[in-house]
């Protein structure tokens, strides 16, 4: 987690350094005129903030809330991508969760600062102050993706309003992810929202020079074959020889997923677990790529849904990790 602490007064710098003592990797920004060797110096607060806003997961401002609102207003996009924003008074009494309380984690970090420095958290999200969990918070705690922010908002409104909302989890109730749901209710309209667990590890192998579009088309085709959503992809994995393969790098970037690189030395230790190819062994020194890469980069607690799909010089393997709430 990358944290930035913003100050514009000398007193705020002193307070910021107290926070940094508890969060050593945080960057503290201060104006050059204060000449602090422990901070990142800035000539212009607004310009520096504009340049660095998207580079951090959490922003802590030690200044007036009004200043913060005006400075970040034109930097905001949507709640699923905006970073957490907190405001602390210079006297270090209160910490306000100002933005991205749920998905960005501002509410949780306010509680962290309470534990570290005794600050009083100011949290205004209705689900939190009423002791009820919001759908986007549930999604975050399950390390999952939401089907729709709007649907999540509608279902959360029902929760806050005290309506009956059922939580259905893949199998700590049944052994598999459900593909159908029967709802028994006398309500004419029932709000639903799906949460996608990020528990699919995708192993990739390909010929040199493959295009991003080719891999994407094959990926979606393979996922559809198993009725799987790309939203549940945790990360991609490939062999070290493909670390610079532009098509794979661009695909991972476009879908917002990491591309993990697995060395051939690691693969050699497990290659006998998988059906391999003498030709591949002769070419790169290991008998298989997509399957061992998926397995080695996973939690190793799950199963393969697709061992190895092949098409036009590409291979895709899908390893499904056990969902955190699924019974063994």
PDB file of C-alpha atoms in Angstrom:
ATOM      1  CA  UNK A   1       0.000   0.000   0.000  1.00  0.00           C
ATOM      2  CA  UNK A   2       1.458   3.345  -1.090  1.00  0.00           C
ATOM      3  CA  UNK A   3       0.691   6.206   1.285  1.00  0.00           C
ATOM      4  CA  UNK A   4       1.185   9.949   0.779  1.00  0.00           C
ATOM      5  CA  UNK A   5       0.942  12.477   3.617  1.00  0.00           C
ATOM      6  CA  UNK A   6       0.390  16.095   2.520  1.00  0.00           C
ATOM      7  CA  UNK A   7       1.260  19.158   4.592  1.00  0.00           C
ATOM      8  CA  UNK A   8       1.382  22.918   4.016  1.00  0.00           C
ATOM      9  CA  UNK A   9       2.381  24.164   7.502  1.00  0.00           C
ATOM     10  CA  UNK A  10       5.324  23.514   9.794  1.00  0.00           C
ATOM     11  CA  UNK A  11       3.095  22.078  12.492  1.00  0.00           C
ATOM     12  CA  UNK A  12       1.526  19.689  10.003  1.00  0.00           C
ATOM     13  CA  UNK A  13       4.997  18.444   9.070  1.00  0.00           C
ATOM     14  CA  UNK A  14       5.664  17.523  12.711  1.00  0.00           C
ATOM     15  CA  UNK A  15       2.337  15.667  12.853  1.00  0.00           C
ATOM     16  CA  UNK A  16       3.042  13.918   9.541  1.00  0.00           C
ATOM     17  CA  UNK A  17       6.368  12.606  10.800  1.00  0.00           C
ATOM     18  CA  UNK A  18       4.599  11.044  13.796  1.00  0.00           C
ATOM     19  CA  UNK A  19       2.378   9.156  11.350  1.00  0.00           C
ATOM     20  CA  UNK A  20       5.417   8.136   9.311  1.00  0.00           C
ATOM     21  CA  UNK A  21       7.022   6.661  12.442  1.00  0.00           C
ATOM     22  CA  UNK A  22       4.152   4.138  12.476  1.00  0.00           C
ATOM     23  CA  UNK A  23       3.992   3.771   8.673  1.00  0.00           C
ATOM     24  CA  UNK A  24       7.623   3.863   7.602  1.00  0.00           C
ATOM     25  CA  UNK A  25       7.007   3.516   3.852  1.00  0.00           C
ATOM     26  CA  UNK A  26       4.742   6.579   3.684  1.00  0.00           C
ATOM     27  CA  UNK A  27       5.940   9.618   1.716  1.00  0.00           C
ATOM     28  CA  UNK A  28       5.602  12.969   3.481  1.00  0.00           C
ATOM     29  CA  UNK A  29       5.257  16.056   1.274  1.00  0.00           C
ATOM     30  CA  UNK A  30       6.066  19.531   2.559  1.00  0.00           C
ATOM     31  CA  UNK A  31       6.770  22.974   1.121  1.00  0.00           C
ATOM     32  CA  UNK A  32      10.404  23.723   0.318  1.00  0.00           C
ATOM     33  CA  UNK A  33      10.449  26.756   2.602  1.00  0.00           C
ATOM     34  CA  UNK A  34      10.326  24.465   5.646  1.00  0.00           C
ATOM     35  CA  UNK A  35      13.603  22.788   4.572  1.00  0.00           C
ATOM     36  CA  UNK A  36      12.870  19.410   6.129  1.00  0.00           C
ATOM     37  CA  UNK A  37      15.318  16.631   5.240  1.00  0.00           C
ATOM     38  CA  UNK A  38      12.757  13.976   6.202  1.00  0.00           C
ATOM     39  CA  UNK A  39      10.159  15.015   3.609  1.00  0.00           C
ATOM     40  CA  UNK A  40       9.734  15.311  -0.140  1.00  0.00           C
ATOM     41  CA  UNK A  41      10.028  18.987  -0.957  1.00  0.00           C
ATOM     42  CA  UNK A  42       7.541  20.701  -3.280  1.00  0.00           C
ATOM     43  CA  UNK A  43       7.517  24.136  -4.866  1.00  0.00           C
ATOM     44  CA  UNK A  44       3.796  24.087  -5.594  1.00  0.00           C
ATOM     45  CA  UNK A  45       1.294  22.019  -3.589  1.00  0.00           C
ATOM     46  CA  UNK A  46      -1.422  21.917  -6.276  1.00  0.00           C
ATOM     47  CA  UNK A  47       0.891  20.910  -9.109  1.00  0.00           C
ATOM     48  CA  UNK A  48       2.617  18.227  -7.043  1.00  0.00           C
ATOM     49  CA  UNK A  49      -0.721  16.801  -5.890  1.00  0.00           C
ATOM     50  CA  UNK A  50      -2.111  16.728  -9.429  1.00  0.00           C
ATOM     51  CA  UNK A  51       0.969  14.877 -10.672  1.00  0.00           C
ATOM     52  CA  UNK A  52       1.008  12.272  -7.899  1.00  0.00           C
ATOM     53  CA  UNK A  53      -2.649  11.714  -6.988  1.00  0.00           C
ATOM     54  CA  UNK A  54      -3.065   8.466  -8.945  1.00  0.00           C
ATOM     55  CA  UNK A  55       0.293   7.077  -7.774  1.00  0.00           C
ATOM     56  CA  UNK A  56      -0.862   6.384  -4.200  1.00  0.00           C
ATOM     57  CA  UNK A  57      -3.461   4.099  -2.640  1.00  0.00           C
ATOM     58  CA  UNK A  58      -4.007   6.338   0.384  1.00  0.00           C
ATOM     59  CA  UNK A  59      -3.727  10.119   0.753  1.00  0.00           C
ATOM     60  CA  UNK A  60      -3.614  11.718   4.197  1.00  0.00           C
ATOM     61  CA  UNK A  61      -4.011  15.500   4.294  1.00  0.00           C
ATOM     62  CA  UNK A  62      -3.104  17.361   7.476  1.00  0.00           C
ATOM     63  CA  UNK A  63      -5.000  20.563   6.800  1.00  0.00           C
ATOM     64  CA  UNK A  64      -8.526  21.996   6.611  1.00  0.00           C
ATOM     65  CA  UNK A  65     -11.144  19.772   4.991  1.00  0.00           C
ATOM     66  CA  UNK A  66     -12.283  22.638   2.766  1.00  0.00           C
ATOM     67  CA  UNK A  67      -8.830  22.959   1.193  1.00  0.00           C
ATOM     68  CA  UNK A  68      -8.732  19.223   0.494  1.00  0.00           C
ATOM     69  CA  UNK A  69     -12.163  19.174  -1.145  1.00  0.00           C
ATOM     70  CA  UNK A  70     -11.240  22.004  -3.480  1.00  0.00           C
ATOM     71  CA  UNK A  71      -7.844  20.521  -4.375  1.00  0.00           C
ATOM     72  CA  UNK A  72      -9.020  16.988  -5.191  1.00  0.00           C
ATOM     73  CA  UNK A  73     -12.369  17.832  -6.830  1.00  0.00           C
ATOM     74  CA  UNK A  74     -11.075  17.791 -10.416  1.00  0.00           C
ATOM     75  CA  UNK A  75      -8.943  14.668  -9.811  1.00  0.00           C
ATOM     76  CA  UNK A  76     -11.798  12.324  -8.948  1.00  0.00           C
ATOM     77  CA  UNK A  77     -13.180   9.667 -11.287  1.00  0.00           C
ATOM     78  CA  UNK A  78     -15.333   6.883  -9.819  1.00  0.00           C
ATOM     79  CA  UNK A  79     -15.487   5.150  -6.446  1.00  0.00           C
ATOM     80  CA  UNK A  80     -14.023   1.925  -7.814  1.00  0.00           C
ATOM     81  CA  UNK A  81     -10.764   3.598  -8.891  1.00  0.00           C
ATOM     82  CA  UNK A  82     -10.352   6.660  -6.642  1.00  0.00           C
ATOM     83  CA  UNK A  83      -7.777   6.304  -3.842  1.00  0.00           C
ATOM     84  CA  UNK A  84      -8.632   6.581  -0.171  1.00  0.00           C
ATOM     85  CA  UNK A  85      -8.567  10.152   1.148  1.00  0.00           C
ATOM     86  CA  UNK A  86      -8.345  11.030   4.854  1.00  0.00           C
ATOM     87  CA  UNK A  87      -8.061  14.399   6.580  1.00  0.00           C
ATOM     88  CA  UNK A  88      -6.389  14.951   9.950  1.00  0.00           C
ATOM     89  CA  UNK A  89      -6.352  18.144  11.984  1.00  0.00           C
ATOM     90  CA  UNK A  90      -2.938  19.578  12.801  1.00  0.00           C
ATOM     91  CA  UNK A  91      -3.538  18.925  16.517  1.00  0.00           C
ATOM     92  CA  UNK A  92      -3.802  15.184  15.775  1.00  0.00           C
ATOM     93  CA  UNK A  93      -7.185  14.704  17.395  1.00  0.00           C
ATOM     94  CA  UNK A  94      -9.477  13.540  14.600  1.00  0.00           C
ATOM     95  CA  UNK A  95      -9.145  11.571  11.363  1.00  0.00           C
ATOM     96  CA  UNK A  96     -11.911  12.044   8.789  1.00  0.00           C
ATOM     97  CA  UNK A  97     -12.598   9.343   6.214  1.00  0.00           C
ATOM     98  CA  UNK A  98     -13.383  11.705   3.341  1.00  0.00           C
ATOM     99  CA  UNK A  99     -13.351   9.616   0.168  1.00  0.00           C
ATOM    100  CA  UNK A 100     -13.431   5.942  -0.872  1.00  0.00           C
ATOM    101  CA  UNK A 101     -14.360   4.776   2.587  1.00  0.00           C
ATOM    102  CA  UNK A 102     -15.273   1.277   1.438  1.00  0.00           C
ATOM    103  CA  UNK A 103     -13.540   0.239  -1.785  1.00  0.00           C
ATOM    104  CA  UNK A 104     -10.542   2.499  -1.234  1.00  0.00           C
ATOM    105  CA  UNK A 105     -10.225   1.464   2.416  1.00  0.00           C
ATOM    106  CA  UNK A 106     -10.357   4.935   3.979  1.00  0.00           C
ATOM    107  CA  UNK A 107     -12.674   3.758   6.766  1.00  0.00           C
ATOM    108  CA  UNK A 108     -10.388   0.863   7.643  1.00  0.00           C
ATOM    109  CA  UNK A 109      -7.283   3.072   7.568  1.00  0.00           C
ATOM    110  CA  UNK A 110      -8.978   5.574   9.869  1.00  0.00           C
ATOM    111  CA  UNK A 111      -9.334   2.708  12.344  1.00  0.00           C
ATOM    112  CA  UNK A 112      -5.663   1.839  11.840  1.00  0.00           C
ATOM    113  CA  UNK A 113      -4.669   5.413  12.747  1.00  0.00           C
ATOM    114  CA  UNK A 114      -6.923   5.201  15.779  1.00  0.00           C
ATOM    115  CA  UNK A 115      -4.956   2.196  16.974  1.00  0.00           C
ATOM    116  CA  UNK A 116      -1.566   3.691  16.139  1.00  0.00           C
ATOM    117  CA  UNK A 117      -1.992   7.242  17.413  1.00  0.00           C
ATOM    118  CA  UNK A 118      -5.246   7.405  19.343  1.00  0.00           C
ATOM    119  CA  UNK A 119      -7.033   9.575  16.764  1.00  0.00           C
ATOM    120  CA  UNK A 120     -10.824   9.690  16.794  1.00  0.00           C
ATOM    121  CA  UNK A 121     -12.203   8.334  13.480  1.00  0.00           C
ATOM    122  CA  UNK A 122     -14.954  10.375  11.820  1.00  0.00           C
ATOM    123  CA  UNK A 123     -16.844   7.978   9.550  1.00  0.00           C
ATOM    124  CA  UNK A 124     -20.096   9.024   7.904  1.00  0.00           C
ATOM    125  CA  UNK A 125     -21.038   6.140   5.596  1.00  0.00           C
ATOM    126  CA  UNK A 126     -24.493   5.048   6.698  1.00  0.00           C
ATOM    127  CA  UNK A 127     -23.801   1.310   6.617  1.00  0.00           C
ATOM    128  CA  UNK A 128     -20.869   1.759   9.004  1.00  0.00           C
ATOM    129  CA  UNK A 129     -22.555   4.080  11.478  1.00  0.00           C
ATOM    130  CA  UNK A 130     -25.579   1.766  11.659  1.00  0.00           C
ATOM    131  CA  UNK A 131     -23.386  -1.299  12.151  1.00  0.00           C
ATOM    132  CA  UNK A 132     -24.380  -2.863   8.829  1.00  0.00           C
ATOM    133  CA  UNK A 133     -22.056  -4.019   6.081  1.00  0.00           C
ATOM    134  CA  UNK A 134     -22.209  -2.465   2.612  1.00  0.00           C
ATOM    135  CA  UNK A 135     -21.976  -4.660  -0.476  1.00  0.00           C
ATOM    136  CA  UNK A 136     -18.833  -2.914  -1.722  1.00  0.00           C
ATOM    137  CA  UNK A 137     -17.197  -3.459   1.686  1.00  0.00           C
ATOM    138  CA  UNK A 138     -18.133  -7.137   1.534  1.00  0.00           C
ATOM    139  CA  UNK A 139     -16.633  -7.367  -1.955  1.00  0.00           C
ATOM    140  CA  UNK A 140     -13.407  -5.762  -0.748  1.00  0.00           C
ATOM    141  CA  UNK A 141     -13.092  -8.057   2.263  1.00  0.00           C
ATOM    142  CA  UNK A 142     -13.631 -11.076   0.008  1.00  0.00           C
ATOM    143  CA  UNK A 143     -10.918  -9.726  -2.338  1.00  0.00           C
ATOM    144  CA  UNK A 144     -13.466  -9.834  -5.156  1.00  0.00           C
ATOM    145  CA  UNK A 145     -14.893  -7.692  -7.946  1.00  0.00           C
ATOM    146  CA  UNK A 146     -18.406  -6.282  -8.127  1.00  0.00           C
ATOM    147  CA  UNK A 147     -20.745  -7.004 -11.008  1.00  0.00           C
ATOM    148  CA  UNK A 148     -22.055  -3.434 -10.856  1.00  0.00           C
ATOM    149  CA  UNK A 149     -21.532  -0.469  -8.551  1.00  0.00           C
ATOM    150  CA  UNK A 150     -25.107   0.653  -9.184  1.00  0.00           C
ATOM    151  CA  UNK A 151     -26.508  -2.759  -8.261  1.00  0.00           C
ATOM    152  CA  UNK A 152     -24.313  -2.794  -5.150  1.00  0.00           C
ATOM    153  CA  UNK A 153     -25.659   0.631  -4.208  1.00  0.00           C
ATOM    154  CA  UNK A 154     -29.269  -0.544  -4.560  1.00  0.00           C
ATOM    155  CA  UNK A 155     -28.716  -3.676  -2.473  1.00  0.00           C
ATOM    156  CA  UNK A 156     -26.767  -1.717   0.173  1.00  0.00           C
ATOM    157  CA  UNK A 157     -29.712   0.691   0.392  1.00  0.00           C
ATOM    158  CA  UNK A 158     -31.940  -2.262   1.249  1.00  0.00           C
ATOM    159  CA  UNK A 159     -29.484  -3.375   3.960  1.00  0.00           C
ATOM    160  CA  UNK A 160     -29.316   0.108   5.476  1.00  0.00           C
ATOM    161  CA  UNK A 161     -33.120   0.344   5.339  1.00  0.00           C
ATOM    162  CA  UNK A 162     -33.434  -2.821   7.406  1.00  0.00           C
ATOM    163  CA  UNK A 163     -34.832  -4.979   4.605  1.00  0.00           C
ATOM    164  CA  UNK A 164     -34.111  -8.702   4.374  1.00  0.00           C
ATOM    165  CA  UNK A 165     -31.145  -9.366   2.115  1.00  0.00           C
ATOM    166  CA  UNK A 166     -29.806 -12.887   1.694  1.00  0.00           C
ATOM    167  CA  UNK A 167     -26.082 -13.595   1.359  1.00  0.00           C
ATOM    168  CA  UNK A 168     -25.270 -16.589  -0.826  1.00  0.00           C
ATOM    169  CA  UNK A 169     -21.673 -17.818  -0.842  1.00  0.00           C
ATOM    170  CA  UNK A 170     -20.173 -20.489  -3.045  1.00  0.00           C
ATOM    171  CA  UNK A 171     -19.838 -23.487  -1.103  1.00  0.00           C
ATOM    172  CA  UNK A 172     -19.341 -23.204   2.348  1.00  0.00           C
ATOM    173  CA  UNK A 173     -22.866 -24.312   1.562  1.00  0.00           C
ATOM    174  CA  UNK A 174     -22.394 -26.447  -1.587  1.00  0.00           C
ATOM    175  CA  UNK A 175     -19.267 -27.926  -3.233  1.00  0.00           C
ATOM    176  CA  UNK A 176     -19.242 -25.819  -6.398  1.00  0.00           C
ATOM    177  CA  UNK A 177     -19.867 -22.250  -7.493  1.00  0.00           C
ATOM    178  CA  UNK A 178     -23.597 -22.024  -8.250  1.00  0.00           C
ATOM    179  CA  UNK A 179     -24.663 -21.529 -11.867  1.00  0.00           C
ATOM    180  CA  UNK A 180     -28.296 -20.947 -10.970  1.00  0.00           C
ATOM    181  CA  UNK A 181     -30.230 -19.426  -8.099  1.00  0.00           C
ATOM    182  CA  UNK A 182     -33.859 -19.968  -7.112  1.00  0.00           C
ATOM    183  CA  UNK A 183     -35.313 -17.109  -5.062  1.00  0.00           C
ATOM    184  CA  UNK A 184     -38.530 -17.697  -3.135  1.00  0.00           C
ATOM    185  CA  UNK A 185     -40.154 -14.380  -2.314  1.00  0.00           C
ATOM    186  CA  UNK A 186     -43.489 -12.587  -2.636  1.00  0.00           C
ATOM    187  CA  UNK A 187     -41.702  -9.390  -3.719  1.00  0.00           C
ATOM    188  CA  UNK A 188     -42.396  -8.209  -7.247  1.00  0.00           C
ATOM    189  CA  UNK A 189     -38.945  -6.649  -7.580  1.00  0.00           C
ATOM    190  CA  UNK A 190     -35.832  -8.152  -5.994  1.00  0.00           C
ATOM    191  CA  UNK A 191     -32.515  -6.316  -6.158  1.00  0.00           C
ATOM    192  CA  UNK A 192     -29.565  -8.627  -6.797  1.00  0.00           C
ATOM    193  CA  UNK A 193     -25.852  -8.067  -7.241  1.00  0.00           C
ATOM    194  CA  UNK A 194     -23.072 -10.517  -8.013  1.00  0.00           C
ATOM    195  CA  UNK A 195     -19.606 -10.478  -6.433  1.00  0.00           C
ATOM    196  CA  UNK A 196     -16.832 -12.091  -8.442  1.00  0.00           C
ATOM    197  CA  UNK A 197     -14.096 -13.744  -6.326  1.00  0.00           C
ATOM    198  CA  UNK A 198     -10.651 -13.169  -7.829  1.00  0.00           C
ATOM    199  CA  UNK A 199      -9.565 -16.798  -7.672  1.00  0.00           C
ATOM    200  CA  UNK A 200      -8.796 -17.775 -11.282  1.00  0.00           C
ATOM    201  CA  UNK A 201      -5.095 -18.028 -12.150  1.00  0.00           C
ATOM    202  CA  UNK A 202      -4.451 -18.039 -15.889  1.00  0.00           C
ATOM    203  CA  UNK A 203      -1.318 -19.751 -17.189  1.00  0.00           C
ATOM    204  CA  UNK A 204      -0.240 -18.574 -20.640  1.00  0.00           C
ATOM    205  CA  UNK A 205       2.080 -19.997 -23.268  1.00  0.00           C
ATOM    206  CA  UNK A 206       2.467 -18.656 -26.793  1.00  0.00           C
ATOM    207  CA  UNK A 207       4.634 -18.458 -29.876  1.00  0.00           C
ATOM    208  CA  UNK A 208       6.878 -15.450 -30.286  1.00  0.00           C
ATOM    209  CA  UNK A 209       5.228 -12.296 -31.644  1.00  0.00           C
ATOM    210  CA  UNK A 210       1.668 -13.160 -30.661  1.00  0.00           C
ATOM    211  CA  UNK A 211      -0.746 -10.205 -30.690  1.00  0.00           C
ATOM    212  CA  UNK A 212      -2.693  -9.036 -27.660  1.00  0.00           C
ATOM    213  CA  UNK A 213      -5.957  -9.317 -29.610  1.00  0.00           C
ATOM    214  CA  UNK A 214      -5.297 -12.981 -30.429  1.00  0.00           C
ATOM    215  CA  UNK A 215      -4.633 -13.907 -26.812  1.00  0.00           C
ATOM    216  CA  UNK A 216      -7.658 -11.937 -25.607  1.00  0.00           C
ATOM    217  CA  UNK A 217     -10.000 -13.630 -28.080  1.00  0.00           C
ATOM    218  CA  UNK A 218      -8.709 -17.081 -27.095  1.00  0.00           C
ATOM    219  CA  UNK A 219      -8.919 -16.207 -23.383  1.00  0.00           C
ATOM    220  CA  UNK A 220     -12.561 -15.122 -23.589  1.00  0.00           C
ATOM    221  CA  UNK A 221     -13.385 -18.188 -25.685  1.00  0.00           C
ATOM    222  CA  UNK A 222     -11.820 -20.483 -23.074  1.00  0.00           C
ATOM    223  CA  UNK A 223     -13.522 -18.732 -20.166  1.00  0.00           C
ATOM    224  CA  UNK A 224     -16.911 -18.924 -21.894  1.00  0.00           C
ATOM    225  CA  UNK A 225     -16.426 -22.643 -22.450  1.00  0.00           C
ATOM    226  CA  UNK A 226     -16.439 -23.070 -18.667  1.00  0.00           C
ATOM    227  CA  UNK A 227     -18.995 -20.308 -17.921  1.00  0.00           C
ATOM    228  CA  UNK A 228     -16.333 -18.217 -16.172  1.00  0.00           C
ATOM    229  CA  UNK A 229     -16.006 -14.439 -15.950  1.00  0.00           C
ATOM    230  CA  UNK A 230     -12.809 -12.532 -16.732  1.00  0.00           C
ATOM    231  CA  UNK A 231     -13.672 -10.415 -13.674  1.00  0.00           C
ATOM    232  CA  UNK A 232     -12.587 -13.354 -11.495  1.00  0.00           C
ATOM    233  CA  UNK A 233      -9.048 -13.463 -12.929  1.00  0.00           C
ATOM    234  CA  UNK A 234      -6.541 -13.024 -10.116  1.00  0.00           C
ATOM    235  CA  UNK A 235      -3.452 -12.788 -12.323  1.00  0.00           C
ATOM    236  CA  UNK A 236      -1.722 -14.199 -15.388  1.00  0.00           C
ATOM    237  CA  UNK A 237       1.462 -16.274 -15.323  1.00  0.00           C
ATOM    238  CA  UNK A 238       3.999 -17.279 -17.951  1.00  0.00           C
ATOM    239  CA  UNK A 239       7.548 -18.590 -18.300  1.00  0.00           C
ATOM    240  CA  UNK A 240      10.626 -16.369 -17.955  1.00  0.00           C
ATOM    241  CA  UNK A 241      11.331 -16.617 -21.695  1.00  0.00           C
ATOM    242  CA  UNK A 242       8.101 -14.701 -22.299  1.00  0.00           C
ATOM    243  CA  UNK A 243       8.763 -11.943 -19.786  1.00  0.00           C
ATOM    244  CA  UNK A 244       9.157  -9.451 -22.642  1.00  0.00           C
ATOM    245  CA  UNK A 245       6.334 -10.778 -24.859  1.00  0.00           C
ATOM    246  CA  UNK A 246       4.464  -7.604 -25.827  1.00  0.00           C
ATOM    247  CA  UNK A 247       1.119  -9.317 -26.491  1.00  0.00           C
ATOM    248  CA  UNK A 248       1.014 -10.860 -23.007  1.00  0.00           C
ATOM    249  CA  UNK A 249       2.206  -7.692 -21.293  1.00  0.00           C
ATOM    250  CA  UNK A 250      -0.394  -5.571 -23.111  1.00  0.00           C
ATOM    251  CA  UNK A 251      -3.190  -8.047 -22.330  1.00  0.00           C
ATOM    252  CA  UNK A 252      -2.412  -8.044 -18.615  1.00  0.00           C
ATOM    253  CA  UNK A 253      -2.183  -4.246 -18.564  1.00  0.00           C
ATOM    254  CA  UNK A 254      -5.465  -3.792 -20.431  1.00  0.00           C
ATOM    255  CA  UNK A 255      -7.304  -6.092 -18.028  1.00  0.00           C
ATOM    256  CA  UNK A 256      -5.597  -4.550 -14.989  1.00  0.00           C
ATOM    257  CA  UNK A 257      -3.968  -7.801 -13.855  1.00  0.00           C
ATOM    258  CA  UNK A 258      -0.397  -8.715 -12.917  1.00  0.00           C
ATOM    259  CA  UNK A 259       1.664 -10.922 -15.218  1.00  0.00           C
ATOM    260  CA  UNK A 260       3.741 -13.160 -12.966  1.00  0.00           C
ATOM    261  CA  UNK A 261       6.944 -14.628 -14.380  1.00  0.00           C
ATOM    262  CA  UNK A 262       7.900 -18.216 -13.490  1.00  0.00           C
ATOM    263  CA  UNK A 263      11.479 -19.396 -14.009  1.00  0.00           C
ATOM    264  CA  UNK A 264      12.245 -22.599 -15.901  1.00  0.00           C
ATOM    265  CA  UNK A 265      14.176 -23.804 -12.855  1.00  0.00           C
ATOM    266  CA  UNK A 266      10.930 -23.671 -10.852  1.00  0.00           C
ATOM    267  CA  UNK A 267       9.017 -25.431 -13.609  1.00  0.00           C
ATOM    268  CA  UNK A 268      11.576 -28.249 -13.771  1.00  0.00           C
ATOM    269  CA  UNK A 269      10.736 -29.143 -10.167  1.00  0.00           C
ATOM    270  CA  UNK A 270       7.090 -29.865 -11.005  1.00  0.00           C
ATOM    271  CA  UNK A 271       7.022 -30.611 -14.741  1.00  0.00           C
ATOM    272  CA  UNK A 272       6.439 -34.333 -14.156  1.00  0.00           C
ATOM    273  CA  UNK A 273       3.035 -33.425 -12.728  1.00  0.00           C
ATOM    274  CA  UNK A 274       1.879 -32.334 -16.172  1.00  0.00           C
ATOM    275  CA  UNK A 275       1.603 -33.797 -19.642  1.00  0.00           C
ATOM    276  CA  UNK A 276       4.356 -32.171 -21.672  1.00  0.00           C
ATOM    277  CA  UNK A 277       5.903 -32.024 -25.116  1.00  0.00           C
ATOM    278  CA  UNK A 278       9.295 -33.298 -26.273  1.00  0.00           C
ATOM    279  CA  UNK A 279       9.361 -30.481 -28.834  1.00  0.00           C
ATOM    280  CA  UNK A 280       8.796 -27.812 -26.171  1.00  0.00           C
ATOM    281  CA  UNK A 281      11.444 -29.456 -23.976  1.00  0.00           C
ATOM    282  CA  UNK A 282      13.969 -29.291 -26.813  1.00  0.00           C
ATOM    283  CA  UNK A 283      13.120 -25.660 -27.600  1.00  0.00           C
ATOM    284  CA  UNK A 284      13.043 -24.067 -24.129  1.00  0.00           C
ATOM    285  CA  UNK A 285      14.233 -26.703 -21.662  1.00  0.00           C
ATOM    286  CA  UNK A 286      10.910 -27.561 -20.007  1.00  0.00           C
ATOM    287  CA  UNK A 287       8.096 -29.816 -21.190  1.00  0.00           C
ATOM    288  CA  UNK A 288       5.161 -27.531 -20.365  1.00  0.00           C
ATOM    289  CA  UNK A 289       4.476 -23.843 -19.724  1.00  0.00           C
ATOM    290  CA  UNK A 290       0.887 -22.779 -19.089  1.00  0.00           C
ATOM    291  CA  UNK A 291      -0.054 -25.504 -16.584  1.00  0.00           C
ATOM    292  CA  UNK A 292       3.002 -25.309 -14.292  1.00  0.00           C
ATOM    293  CA  UNK A 293       3.012 -21.495 -14.465  1.00  0.00           C
ATOM    294  CA  UNK A 294      -0.620 -21.368 -13.361  1.00  0.00           C
ATOM    295  CA  UNK A 295      -0.016 -23.893 -10.580  1.00  0.00           C
ATOM    296  CA  UNK A 296       3.248 -22.422  -9.278  1.00  0.00           C
ATOM    297  CA  UNK A 297       1.877 -18.873  -9.111  1.00  0.00           C
ATOM    298  CA  UNK A 298      -1.308 -19.978  -7.332  1.00  0.00           C
ATOM    299  CA  UNK A 299      -2.060 -20.772  -3.707  1.00  0.00           C
ATOM    300  CA  UNK A 300      -1.794 -24.469  -4.741  1.00  0.00           C
ATOM    301  CA  UNK A 301      -5.068 -24.939  -2.870  1.00  0.00           C
ATOM    302  CA  UNK A 302      -7.637 -25.638  -5.564  1.00  0.00           C
ATOM    303  CA  UNK A 303      -7.996 -27.410  -8.889  1.00  0.00           C
ATOM    304  CA  UNK A 304      -7.546 -27.004 -12.639  1.00  0.00           C
ATOM    305  CA  UNK A 305     -10.707 -26.134 -14.531  1.00  0.00           C
ATOM    306  CA  UNK A 306      -8.825 -26.163 -17.836  1.00  0.00           C
ATOM    307  CA  UNK A 307      -5.585 -28.148 -17.953  1.00  0.00           C
ATOM    308  CA  UNK A 308      -4.423 -26.911 -21.339  1.00  0.00           C
ATOM    309  CA  UNK A 309      -6.467 -25.368 -24.130  1.00  0.00           C
ATOM    310  CA  UNK A 310      -4.557 -24.992 -27.409  1.00  0.00           C
ATOM    311  CA  UNK A 311      -5.106 -22.707 -30.407  1.00  0.00           C
ATOM    312  CA  UNK A 312      -2.881 -21.138 -33.084  1.00  0.00           C
ATOM    313  CA  UNK A 313       0.352 -21.411 -31.123  1.00  0.00           C
ATOM    314  CA  UNK A 314      -1.227 -20.428 -27.807  1.00  0.00           C
ATOM    315  CA  UNK A 315      -1.954 -22.429 -24.649  1.00  0.00           C
ATOM    316  CA  UNK A 316      -4.168 -21.424 -21.740  1.00  0.00           C
ATOM    317  CA  UNK A 317      -4.539 -23.178 -18.387  1.00  0.00           C
ATOM    318  CA  UNK A 318      -7.041 -22.136 -15.719  1.00  0.00           C
ATOM    319  CA  UNK A 319      -6.408 -22.932 -12.056  1.00  0.00           C
ATOM    320  CA  UNK A 320      -9.259 -22.194  -9.647  1.00  0.00           C
ATOM    321  CA  UNK A 321      -8.080 -21.422  -6.121  1.00  0.00           C
ATOM    322  CA  UNK A 322     -10.297 -22.453  -3.256  1.00  0.00           C
ATOM    323  CA  UNK A 323     -12.515 -19.526  -2.342  1.00  0.00           C
ATOM    324  CA  UNK A 324     -11.680 -18.255   1.135  1.00  0.00           C
ATOM    325  CA  UNK A 325     -15.115 -19.141   2.516  1.00  0.00           C
ATOM    326  CA  UNK A 326     -15.398 -22.506   0.757  1.00  0.00           C
ATOM    327  CA  UNK A 327     -15.252 -25.616   2.906  1.00  0.00           C
ATOM    328  CA  UNK A 328     -12.493 -28.091   2.135  1.00  0.00           C
TER     329      UNK A 328
END
